[in-house]
Short mmCIF file of C-alpha atoms in Angstrom, two decimals:
data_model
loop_
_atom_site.label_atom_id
_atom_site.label_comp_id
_atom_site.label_asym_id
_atom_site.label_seq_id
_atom_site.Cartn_x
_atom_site.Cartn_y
_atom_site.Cartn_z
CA UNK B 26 21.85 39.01 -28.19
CA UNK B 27 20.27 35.73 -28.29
CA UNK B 28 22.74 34.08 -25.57
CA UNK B 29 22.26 36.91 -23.36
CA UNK B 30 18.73 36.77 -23.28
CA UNK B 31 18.62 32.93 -22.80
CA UNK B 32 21.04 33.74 -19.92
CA UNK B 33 18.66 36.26 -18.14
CA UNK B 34 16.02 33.80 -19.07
CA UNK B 35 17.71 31.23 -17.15
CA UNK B 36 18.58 33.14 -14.19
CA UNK B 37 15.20 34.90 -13.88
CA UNK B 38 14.36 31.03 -13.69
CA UNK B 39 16.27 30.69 -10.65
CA UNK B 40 15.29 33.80 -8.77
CA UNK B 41 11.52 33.74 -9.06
CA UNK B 42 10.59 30.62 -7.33
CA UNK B 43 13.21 31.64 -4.65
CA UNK B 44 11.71 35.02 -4.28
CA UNK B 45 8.26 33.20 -4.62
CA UNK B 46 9.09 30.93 -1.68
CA UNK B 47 10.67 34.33 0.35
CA UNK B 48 7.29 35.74 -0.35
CA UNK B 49 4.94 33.02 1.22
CA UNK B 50 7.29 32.75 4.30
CA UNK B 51 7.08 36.77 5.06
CA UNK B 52 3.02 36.05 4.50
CA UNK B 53 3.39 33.36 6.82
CA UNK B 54 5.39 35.51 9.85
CA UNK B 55 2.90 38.30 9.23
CA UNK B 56 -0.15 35.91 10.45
CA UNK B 57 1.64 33.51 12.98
CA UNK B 58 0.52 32.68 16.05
CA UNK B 59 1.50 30.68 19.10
CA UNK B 60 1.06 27.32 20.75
CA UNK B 61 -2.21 27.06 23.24
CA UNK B 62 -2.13 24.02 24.42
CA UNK B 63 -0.51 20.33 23.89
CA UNK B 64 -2.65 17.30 24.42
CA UNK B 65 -1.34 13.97 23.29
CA UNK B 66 -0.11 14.19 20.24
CA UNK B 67 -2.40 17.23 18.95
CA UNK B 68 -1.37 20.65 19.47
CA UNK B 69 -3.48 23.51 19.62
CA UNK B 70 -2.54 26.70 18.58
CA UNK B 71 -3.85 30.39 17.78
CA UNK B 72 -3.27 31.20 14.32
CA UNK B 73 -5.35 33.17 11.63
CA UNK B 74 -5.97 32.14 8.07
CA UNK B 75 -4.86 28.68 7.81
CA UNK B 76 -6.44 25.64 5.93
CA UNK B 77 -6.45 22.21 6.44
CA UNK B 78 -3.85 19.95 5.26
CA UNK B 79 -1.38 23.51 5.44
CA UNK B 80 2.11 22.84 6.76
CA UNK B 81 3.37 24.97 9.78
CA UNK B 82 6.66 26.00 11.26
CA UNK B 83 6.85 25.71 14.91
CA UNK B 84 9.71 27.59 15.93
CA UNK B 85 11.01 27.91 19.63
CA UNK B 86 12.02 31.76 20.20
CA UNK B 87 14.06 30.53 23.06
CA UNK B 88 15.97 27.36 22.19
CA UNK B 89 15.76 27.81 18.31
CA UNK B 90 13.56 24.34 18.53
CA UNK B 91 12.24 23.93 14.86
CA UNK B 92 9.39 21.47 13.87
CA UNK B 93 6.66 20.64 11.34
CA UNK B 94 3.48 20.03 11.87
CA UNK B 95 0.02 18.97 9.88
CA UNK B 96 -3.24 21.15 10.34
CA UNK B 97 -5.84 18.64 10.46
CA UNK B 98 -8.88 20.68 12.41
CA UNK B 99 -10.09 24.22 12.74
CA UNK B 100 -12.30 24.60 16.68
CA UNK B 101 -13.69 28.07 17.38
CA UNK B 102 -10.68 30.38 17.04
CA UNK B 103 -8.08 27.23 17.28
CA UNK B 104 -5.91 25.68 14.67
CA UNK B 105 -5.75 22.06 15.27
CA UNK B 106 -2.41 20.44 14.38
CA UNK B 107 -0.54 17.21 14.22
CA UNK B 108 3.19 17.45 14.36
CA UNK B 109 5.57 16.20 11.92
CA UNK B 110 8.62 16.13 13.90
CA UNK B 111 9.64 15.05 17.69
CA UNK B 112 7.65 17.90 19.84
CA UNK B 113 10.70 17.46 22.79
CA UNK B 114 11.64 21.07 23.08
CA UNK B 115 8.61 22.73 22.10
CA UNK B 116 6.96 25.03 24.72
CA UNK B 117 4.10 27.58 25.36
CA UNK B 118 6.16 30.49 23.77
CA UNK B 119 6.75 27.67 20.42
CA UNK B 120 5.53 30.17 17.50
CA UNK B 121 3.07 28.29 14.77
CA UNK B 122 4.08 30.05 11.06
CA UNK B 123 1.82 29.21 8.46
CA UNK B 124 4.15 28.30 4.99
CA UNK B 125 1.20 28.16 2.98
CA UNK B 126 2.30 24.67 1.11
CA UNK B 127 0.68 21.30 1.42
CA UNK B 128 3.12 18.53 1.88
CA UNK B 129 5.32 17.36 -0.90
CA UNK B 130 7.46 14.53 -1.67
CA UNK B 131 10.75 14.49 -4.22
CA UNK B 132 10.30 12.39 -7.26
CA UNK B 133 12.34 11.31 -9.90
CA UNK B 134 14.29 7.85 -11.15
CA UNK B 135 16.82 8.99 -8.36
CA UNK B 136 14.36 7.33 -6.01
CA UNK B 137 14.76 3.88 -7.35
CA UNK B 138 16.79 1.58 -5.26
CA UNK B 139 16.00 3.90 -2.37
CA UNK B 140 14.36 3.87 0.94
CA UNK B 141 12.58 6.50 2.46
CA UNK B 142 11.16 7.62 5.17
CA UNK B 143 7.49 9.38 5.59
CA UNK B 144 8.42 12.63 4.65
CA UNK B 145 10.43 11.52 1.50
CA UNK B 146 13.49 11.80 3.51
CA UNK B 147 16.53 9.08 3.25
CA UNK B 148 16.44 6.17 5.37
CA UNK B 149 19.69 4.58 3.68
CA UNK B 150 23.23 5.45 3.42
CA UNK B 151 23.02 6.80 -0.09
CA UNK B 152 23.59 10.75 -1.34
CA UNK B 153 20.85 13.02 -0.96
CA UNK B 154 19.48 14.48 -3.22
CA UNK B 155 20.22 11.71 -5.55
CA UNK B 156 20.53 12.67 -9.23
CA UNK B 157 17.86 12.08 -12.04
CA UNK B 158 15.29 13.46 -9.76
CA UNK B 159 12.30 15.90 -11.23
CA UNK B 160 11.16 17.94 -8.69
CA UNK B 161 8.04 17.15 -6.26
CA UNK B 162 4.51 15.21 -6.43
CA UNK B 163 1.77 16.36 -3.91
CA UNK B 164 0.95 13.89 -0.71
CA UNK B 165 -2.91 14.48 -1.23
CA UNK B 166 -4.32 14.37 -4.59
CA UNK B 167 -7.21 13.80 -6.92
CA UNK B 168 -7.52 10.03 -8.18
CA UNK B 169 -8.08 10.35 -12.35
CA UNK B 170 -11.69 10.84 -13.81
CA UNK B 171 -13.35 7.67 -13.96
CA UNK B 172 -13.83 8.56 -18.33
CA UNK B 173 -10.17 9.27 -18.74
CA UNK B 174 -9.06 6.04 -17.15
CA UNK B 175 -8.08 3.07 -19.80
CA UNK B 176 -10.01 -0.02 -19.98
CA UNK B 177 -8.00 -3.07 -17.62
CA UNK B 178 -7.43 -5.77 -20.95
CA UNK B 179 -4.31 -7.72 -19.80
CA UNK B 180 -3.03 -9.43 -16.43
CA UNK B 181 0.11 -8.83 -14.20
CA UNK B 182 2.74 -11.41 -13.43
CA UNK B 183 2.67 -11.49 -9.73
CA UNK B 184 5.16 -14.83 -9.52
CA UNK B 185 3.08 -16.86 -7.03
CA UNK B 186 1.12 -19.93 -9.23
CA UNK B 187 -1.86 -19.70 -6.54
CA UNK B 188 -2.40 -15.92 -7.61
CA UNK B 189 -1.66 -16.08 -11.35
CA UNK B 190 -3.09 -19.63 -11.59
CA UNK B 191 -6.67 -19.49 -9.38
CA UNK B 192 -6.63 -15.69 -8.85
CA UNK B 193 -5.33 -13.75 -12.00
CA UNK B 194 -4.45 -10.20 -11.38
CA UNK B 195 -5.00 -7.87 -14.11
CA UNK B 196 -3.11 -4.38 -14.54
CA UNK B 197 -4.47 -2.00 -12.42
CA UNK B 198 -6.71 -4.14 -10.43
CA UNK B 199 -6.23 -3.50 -6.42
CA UNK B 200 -6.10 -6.69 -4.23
CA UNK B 201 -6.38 -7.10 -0.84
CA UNK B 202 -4.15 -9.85 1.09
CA UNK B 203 -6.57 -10.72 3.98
CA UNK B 204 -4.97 -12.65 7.35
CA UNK B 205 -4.26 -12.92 11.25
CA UNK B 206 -0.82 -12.11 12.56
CA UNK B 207 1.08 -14.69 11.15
CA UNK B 208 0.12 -16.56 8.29
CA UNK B 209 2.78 -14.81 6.03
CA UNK B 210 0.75 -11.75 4.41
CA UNK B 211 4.80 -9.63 4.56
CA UNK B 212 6.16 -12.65 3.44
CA UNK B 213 3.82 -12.67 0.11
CA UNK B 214 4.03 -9.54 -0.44
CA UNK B 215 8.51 -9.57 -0.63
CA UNK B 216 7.96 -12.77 -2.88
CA UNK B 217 5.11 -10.48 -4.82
CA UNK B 218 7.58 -7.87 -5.59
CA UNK B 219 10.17 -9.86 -6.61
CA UNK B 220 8.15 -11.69 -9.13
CA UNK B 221 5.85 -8.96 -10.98
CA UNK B 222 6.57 -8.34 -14.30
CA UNK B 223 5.41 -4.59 -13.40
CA UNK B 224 7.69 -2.01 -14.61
CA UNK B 225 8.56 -0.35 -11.12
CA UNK B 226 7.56 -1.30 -7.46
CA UNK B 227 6.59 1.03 -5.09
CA UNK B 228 6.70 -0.56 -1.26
CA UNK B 229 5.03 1.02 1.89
CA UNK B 230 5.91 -0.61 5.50
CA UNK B 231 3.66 0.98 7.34
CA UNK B 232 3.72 0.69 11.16
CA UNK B 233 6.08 -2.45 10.36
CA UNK B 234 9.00 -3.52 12.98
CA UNK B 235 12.19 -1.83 12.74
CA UNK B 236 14.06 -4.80 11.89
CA UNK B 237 11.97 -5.62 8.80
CA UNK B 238 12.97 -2.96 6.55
CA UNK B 239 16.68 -3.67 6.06
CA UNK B 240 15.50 -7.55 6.24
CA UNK B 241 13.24 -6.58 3.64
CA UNK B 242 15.70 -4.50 1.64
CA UNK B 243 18.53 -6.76 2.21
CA UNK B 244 17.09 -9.91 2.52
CA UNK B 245 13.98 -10.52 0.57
CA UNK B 246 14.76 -8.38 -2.67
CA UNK B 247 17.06 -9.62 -4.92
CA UNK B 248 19.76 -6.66 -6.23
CA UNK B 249 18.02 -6.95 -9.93
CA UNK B 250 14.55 -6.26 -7.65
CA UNK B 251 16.01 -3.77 -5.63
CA UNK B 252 17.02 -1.31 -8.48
CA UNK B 253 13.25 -0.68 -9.84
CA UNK B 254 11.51 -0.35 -6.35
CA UNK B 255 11.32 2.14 -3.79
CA UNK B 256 10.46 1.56 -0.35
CA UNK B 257 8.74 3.99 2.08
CA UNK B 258 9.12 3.44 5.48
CA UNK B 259 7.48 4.45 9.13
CA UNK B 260 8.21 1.89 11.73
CA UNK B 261 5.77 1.16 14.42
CA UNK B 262 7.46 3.27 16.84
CA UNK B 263 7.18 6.80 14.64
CA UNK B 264 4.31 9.20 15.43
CA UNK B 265 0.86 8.20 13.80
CA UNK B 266 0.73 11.37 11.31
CA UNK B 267 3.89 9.65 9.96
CA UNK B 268 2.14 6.24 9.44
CA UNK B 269 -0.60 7.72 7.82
CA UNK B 270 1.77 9.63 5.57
CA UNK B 271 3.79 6.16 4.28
CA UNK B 272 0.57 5.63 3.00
CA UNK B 273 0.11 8.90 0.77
CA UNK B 274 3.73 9.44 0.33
CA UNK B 275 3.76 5.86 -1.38
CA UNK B 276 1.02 6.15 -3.99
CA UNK B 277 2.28 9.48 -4.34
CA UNK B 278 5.77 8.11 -5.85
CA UNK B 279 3.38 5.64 -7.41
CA UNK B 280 1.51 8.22 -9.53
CA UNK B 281 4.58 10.13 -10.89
CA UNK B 282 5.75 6.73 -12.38
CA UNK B 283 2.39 6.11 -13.65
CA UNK B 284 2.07 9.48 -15.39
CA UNK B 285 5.17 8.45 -17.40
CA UNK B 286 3.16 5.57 -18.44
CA UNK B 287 5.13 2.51 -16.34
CA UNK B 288 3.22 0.01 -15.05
CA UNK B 289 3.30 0.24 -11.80
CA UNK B 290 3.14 -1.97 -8.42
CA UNK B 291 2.42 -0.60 -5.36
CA UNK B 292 2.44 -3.32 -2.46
CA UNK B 293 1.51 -1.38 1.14
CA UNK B 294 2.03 -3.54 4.43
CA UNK B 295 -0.20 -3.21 5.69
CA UNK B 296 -3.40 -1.17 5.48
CA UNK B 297 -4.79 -2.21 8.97
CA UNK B 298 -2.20 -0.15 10.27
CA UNK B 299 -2.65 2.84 8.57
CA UNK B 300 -6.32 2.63 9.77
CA UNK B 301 -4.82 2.62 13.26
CA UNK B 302 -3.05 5.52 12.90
CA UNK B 303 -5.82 7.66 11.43
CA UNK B 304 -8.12 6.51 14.36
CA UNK B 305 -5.83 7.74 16.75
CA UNK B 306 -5.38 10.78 15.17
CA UNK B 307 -9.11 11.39 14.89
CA UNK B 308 -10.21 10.46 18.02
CA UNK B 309 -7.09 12.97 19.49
CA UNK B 310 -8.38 15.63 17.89
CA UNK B 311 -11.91 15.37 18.96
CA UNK B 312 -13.85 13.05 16.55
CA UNK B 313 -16.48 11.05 17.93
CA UNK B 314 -15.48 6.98 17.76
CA UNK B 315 -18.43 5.25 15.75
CA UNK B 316 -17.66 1.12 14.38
CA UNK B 317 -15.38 -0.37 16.64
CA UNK B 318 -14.16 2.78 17.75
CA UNK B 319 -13.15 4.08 14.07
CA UNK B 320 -13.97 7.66 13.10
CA UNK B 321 -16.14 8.21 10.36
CA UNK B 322 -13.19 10.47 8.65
CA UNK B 323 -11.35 6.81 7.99
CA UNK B 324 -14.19 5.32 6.29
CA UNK B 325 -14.10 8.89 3.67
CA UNK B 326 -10.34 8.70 3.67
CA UNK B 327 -9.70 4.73 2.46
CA UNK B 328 -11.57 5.32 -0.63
CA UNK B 329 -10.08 8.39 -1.34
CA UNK B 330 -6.26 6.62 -0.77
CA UNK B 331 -7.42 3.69 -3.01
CA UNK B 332 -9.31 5.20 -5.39
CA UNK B 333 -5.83 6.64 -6.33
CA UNK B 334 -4.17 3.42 -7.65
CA UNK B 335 -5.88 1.49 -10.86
CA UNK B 336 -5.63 2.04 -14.62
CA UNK B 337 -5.54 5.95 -15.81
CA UNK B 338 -5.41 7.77 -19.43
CA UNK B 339 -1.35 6.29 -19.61
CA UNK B 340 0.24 3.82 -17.18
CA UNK B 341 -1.18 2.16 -14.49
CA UNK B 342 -0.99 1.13 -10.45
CA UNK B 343 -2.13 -2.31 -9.51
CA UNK B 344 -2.56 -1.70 -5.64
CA UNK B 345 -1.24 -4.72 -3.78
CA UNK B 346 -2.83 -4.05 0.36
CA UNK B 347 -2.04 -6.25 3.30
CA UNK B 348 -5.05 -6.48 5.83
CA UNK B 349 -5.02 -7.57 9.30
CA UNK B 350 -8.10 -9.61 10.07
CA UNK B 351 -9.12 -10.63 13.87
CA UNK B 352 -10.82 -14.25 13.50
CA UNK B 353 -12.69 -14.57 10.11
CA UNK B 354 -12.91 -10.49 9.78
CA UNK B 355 -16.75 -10.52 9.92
CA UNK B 356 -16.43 -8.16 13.00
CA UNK B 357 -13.28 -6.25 11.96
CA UNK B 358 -15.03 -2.95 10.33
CA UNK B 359 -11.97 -2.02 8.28
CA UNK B 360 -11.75 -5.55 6.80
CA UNK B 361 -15.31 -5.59 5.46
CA UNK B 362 -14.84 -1.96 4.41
CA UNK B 363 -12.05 -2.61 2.07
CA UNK B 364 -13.33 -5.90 1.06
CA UNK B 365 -15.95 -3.88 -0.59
CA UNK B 366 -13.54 -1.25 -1.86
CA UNK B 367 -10.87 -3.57 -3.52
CA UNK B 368 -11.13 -5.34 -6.57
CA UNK B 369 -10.17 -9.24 -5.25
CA UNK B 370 -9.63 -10.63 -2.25
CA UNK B 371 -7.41 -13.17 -1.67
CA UNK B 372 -7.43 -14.94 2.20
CA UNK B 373 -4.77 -16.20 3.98
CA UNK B 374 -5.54 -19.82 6.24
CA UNK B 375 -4.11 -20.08 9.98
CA UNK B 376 -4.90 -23.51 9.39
CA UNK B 377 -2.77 -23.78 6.22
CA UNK B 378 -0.34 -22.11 8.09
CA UNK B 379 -0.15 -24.47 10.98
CA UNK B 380 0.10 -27.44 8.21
CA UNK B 381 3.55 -25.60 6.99
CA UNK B 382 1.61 -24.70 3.78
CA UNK B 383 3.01 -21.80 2.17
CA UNK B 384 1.91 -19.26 0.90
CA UNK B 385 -1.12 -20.10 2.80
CA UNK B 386 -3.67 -19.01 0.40
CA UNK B 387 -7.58 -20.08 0.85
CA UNK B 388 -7.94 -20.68 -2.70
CA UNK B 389 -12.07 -21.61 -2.14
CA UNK B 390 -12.50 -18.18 -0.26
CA UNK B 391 -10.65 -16.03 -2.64
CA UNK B 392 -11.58 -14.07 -5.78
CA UNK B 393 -10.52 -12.19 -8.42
CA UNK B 394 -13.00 -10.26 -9.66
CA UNK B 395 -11.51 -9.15 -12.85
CA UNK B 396 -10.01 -12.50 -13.73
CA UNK B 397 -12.57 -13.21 -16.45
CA UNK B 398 -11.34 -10.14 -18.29
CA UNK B 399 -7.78 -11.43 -18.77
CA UNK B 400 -7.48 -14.75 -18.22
CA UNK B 401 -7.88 -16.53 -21.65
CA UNK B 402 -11.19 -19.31 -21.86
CA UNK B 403 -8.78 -22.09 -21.56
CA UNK B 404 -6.73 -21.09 -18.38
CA UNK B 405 -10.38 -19.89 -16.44
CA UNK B 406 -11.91 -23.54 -17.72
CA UNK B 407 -8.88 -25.30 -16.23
CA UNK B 408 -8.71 -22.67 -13.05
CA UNK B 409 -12.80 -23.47 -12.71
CA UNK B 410 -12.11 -27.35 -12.82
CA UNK B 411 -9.82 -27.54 -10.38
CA UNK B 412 -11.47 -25.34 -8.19
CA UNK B 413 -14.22 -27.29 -8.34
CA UNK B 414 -12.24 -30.49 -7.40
CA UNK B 415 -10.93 -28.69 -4.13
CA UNK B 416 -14.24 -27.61 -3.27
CA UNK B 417 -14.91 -31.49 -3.92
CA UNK B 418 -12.65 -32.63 -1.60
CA UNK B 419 -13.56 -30.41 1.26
CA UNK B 420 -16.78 -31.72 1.38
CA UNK B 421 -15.59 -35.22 1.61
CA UNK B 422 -12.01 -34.70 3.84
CA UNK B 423 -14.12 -35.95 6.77
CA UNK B 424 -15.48 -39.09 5.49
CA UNK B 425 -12.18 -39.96 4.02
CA UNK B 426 -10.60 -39.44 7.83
CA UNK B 427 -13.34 -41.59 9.38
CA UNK B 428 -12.63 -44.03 6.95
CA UNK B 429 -16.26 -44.14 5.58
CA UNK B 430 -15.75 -42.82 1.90
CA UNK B 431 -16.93 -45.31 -0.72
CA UNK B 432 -14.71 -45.07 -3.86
CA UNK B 433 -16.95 -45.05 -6.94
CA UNK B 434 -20.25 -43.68 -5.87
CA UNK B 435 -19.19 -40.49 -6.95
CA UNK B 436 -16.83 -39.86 -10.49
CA UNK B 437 -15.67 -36.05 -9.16
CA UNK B 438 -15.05 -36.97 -5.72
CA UNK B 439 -13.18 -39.59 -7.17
CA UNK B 440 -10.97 -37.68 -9.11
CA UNK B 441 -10.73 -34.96 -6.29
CA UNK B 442 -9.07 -37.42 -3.92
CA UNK B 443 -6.89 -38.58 -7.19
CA UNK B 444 -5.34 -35.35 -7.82
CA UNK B 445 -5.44 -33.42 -4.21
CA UNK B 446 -1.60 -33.94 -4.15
CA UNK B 447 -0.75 -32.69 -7.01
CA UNK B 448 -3.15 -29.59 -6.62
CA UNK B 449 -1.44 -29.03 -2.90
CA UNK B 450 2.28 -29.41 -5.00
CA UNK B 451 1.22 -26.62 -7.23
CA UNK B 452 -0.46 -24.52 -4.99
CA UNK B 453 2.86 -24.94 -2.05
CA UNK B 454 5.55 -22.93 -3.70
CA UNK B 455 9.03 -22.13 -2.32
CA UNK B 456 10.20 -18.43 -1.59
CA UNK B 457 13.27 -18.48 -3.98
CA UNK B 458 11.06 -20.82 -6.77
CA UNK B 459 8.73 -17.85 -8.21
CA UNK B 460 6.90 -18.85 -11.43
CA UNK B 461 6.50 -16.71 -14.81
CA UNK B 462 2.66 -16.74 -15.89
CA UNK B 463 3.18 -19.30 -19.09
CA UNK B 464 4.42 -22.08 -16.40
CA UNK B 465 2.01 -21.85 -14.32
CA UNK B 466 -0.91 -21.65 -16.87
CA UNK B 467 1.00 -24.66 -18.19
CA UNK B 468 1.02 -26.79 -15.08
CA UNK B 469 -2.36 -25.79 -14.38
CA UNK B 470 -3.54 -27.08 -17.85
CA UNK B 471 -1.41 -30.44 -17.78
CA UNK B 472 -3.48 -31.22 -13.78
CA UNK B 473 -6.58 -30.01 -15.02
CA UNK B 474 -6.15 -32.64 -18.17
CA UNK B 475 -4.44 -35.71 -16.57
CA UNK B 476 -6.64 -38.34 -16.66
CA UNK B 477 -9.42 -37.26 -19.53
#
């Protein structure tokens, strides 16, 4: 009796979310409606009862054309949408049926090693579904209550001596990587991945160039990387609602790792265009452009997005964000707004770059701002030192030049222009030479002390 009621039991467990699912698409039919007008990439279409943030069917009566699409306005009597799919095909007759879901995105161990796209769709060769996975995490969701989240008490390996030496990350924290095209912001962020000590890696190329995701994959991660990361892809050709989605669709993988208490990293290149893509949808669908031709619905959606990775009751996200700065970012509205949003900022030198120093990290401009929490006295005393010497020798670099520096009238400046070469060794660091944190607090200790 027992076995035949577990077997009912397990079939009944079948059935009901099918015949759940059968239910909310005959709800959906019963209140479609039908495509008004195209403009861009917003459509407009006539359809009762539907909320933001709903997914919709559009369906072709004629050609059988299917596509998703995002409602991301309500006007008058007007459902404003963004599709998810190519709109080639669609026409006036296109019908818009209302599923009643939010997006979702499979999740599961299955997804490490993979890459995705937007959607949580399969970029690479490999099966789909793949096994081990555990059904699906929403796109948008709540970031944990600021009570429940754990206290940040220990740092992350991130590999790269400037960053663990100068800059200590701490589990949890979110850092922003600050630069102009070209200093090597993607570049830090591959040799990032490959050289945390975090338990999974979660990687979002957002608006990136085709080419760089199988470099990336291929390329940049080693295979022992590779297995505990998952990448998330939209290239800078796909539509913007899928850029913007990379973004969610990331931290969303992120959080169901998190929740069974990993450690997790999640590196997104970059944010800038992300930004991008939500201006353009906003200003599509009829916002008004306010800094720098931004809507005001980016500057409530980035802290919603980061607010999302950090510390929380079990696990964590340290949030790893690539910015794209125009000159020294005092006029860039997205880079001030996130410098105020993240917790560290570390800045990336054009003129480093141009001196082949890499990674080109501004150590004097950068901060940590949870450093003193992990760091023990002895590494921040030797990190402080030596910081100190650089910012030293920067004030001197153009006497020495000129010729015109007098050794001895000044014991620091003295010892700056001693050491500066073996402060530029440690801070210049090879892409295949990544450091674990006891080395580099090590070598930071032994410049800090030579000479006392």
């Amino acid at each position: 009796m027992s076995d035949m009621a577990s077997g009912v039991d397990a079939r009944l467990s079948t059935i009901v979310p099918r015949l759940r699912e059968r239910l909310r698409e005959d709800a959906g039919r019963s209140r479609k409606g039908r495509v008004r007008q195209v403009v861009g990439v917003i459509i407009h279409a006539a359809v009762d009862e539907v909320r933001l943030g709903e997914i919709c069917d559009l369906v072709d009566p004629k050609t059988g054309r299917r596509a998703r699409a995002e409602v991301v306005g309500l006007a008058d009597e007007e459902a404003i949408l963004v599709p998810l799919d190519d709109m080639t095909g669609l026409s006036s007759l296109t019908e818009v049926i209302p599923t009643g879901r939010d997006l979702q995105v499979p999740v599961g161990s299955g997804l490490l090693g993979r890459v995705v796209s937007a959607l949580g769709e399969p970029l690479d060769s490999g099966p789909w579904p793949p096994k081990a996975m555990e059904g699906t995490y929403p796109v948008h969701s709540y970031p944990p209550p600021p009570m429940s989240r754990a206290l940040i008490s220990e740092p992350i390996q991130l590999g790269i001596r400037a960053l663990d030496g100068f800059l200590t990350c701490a589990r949890g924290q979110r850092l922003g990587l600050f630069g102009e095209p070209g200093v090597g912001k993607s570049a830090l962020v591959s040799d990032i991945v490959r050289g945390t000590d975090a338990d999974v890696a979660v990687v979002a190329l957002v608006g990136e160039r085709g080419r760089e995701v199988r470099e990336f994959v291929e390329r940049q991660l080693s295979s022992e990387g590779r297995a505990r990361t998952v990448i998330v892809a939209a290239t800078s050709d796909r539509p913007a609602i899928e850029r913007v989605k990379a973004a969610y669709v990331a931290t969303a993988i992120a959080e169901f790792f998190r929740d069974q208490g990993k450690h997790v990293l999640l590196a997104m290149d970059n944010i800038t265009r992300f930004a991008r893509a939500q201006r353009e949808i906003g200003l599509a669908s009829g916002e008004p452009p306010t800094r720098r031709g931004f809507p005001s619905s980016l500057f409530a959606a980035l802290p919603r997005l980061l607010e999302r990775s950090g510390p929380a009751e079990r696990g964590s996200i340290t949030g790893l964000y690539s910015v794209l700065i125009e000159g020294d970012g005092t006029l860039d509205p997205v880079a001030e707004e996130l410098q105020a949003l993240l917790d560290g900022h570390v800045f990336l030198s054009s003129d480093l770059a141009r001196r082949d120093h890499f990674p080109a990290i501004d150590v004097l401009r950068s901060r940590s701002r949870l450093m003193e929490s992990v760091a023990s006295p002895e590494h921040r005393a030797a990190a402080g030192k030596l910081r100190n010497l650089l910012a030293r020798y920067a004030d001197i670099e153009l006497l020495l030049r000129v010729g015109e520096y007098e050794k001895g009238s000044d014991p620091v400046a003295d010892e700056a222009v001693r050491k500066i070469d073996r402060i530029n060794a440690f801070l210049r660091q090879p892409p295949n030479k990544l450091e674990n944190v006891e080395t580099t607090s090590k070598l930071l200790q032994e410049i800090a002390d030579e000479g006392t």
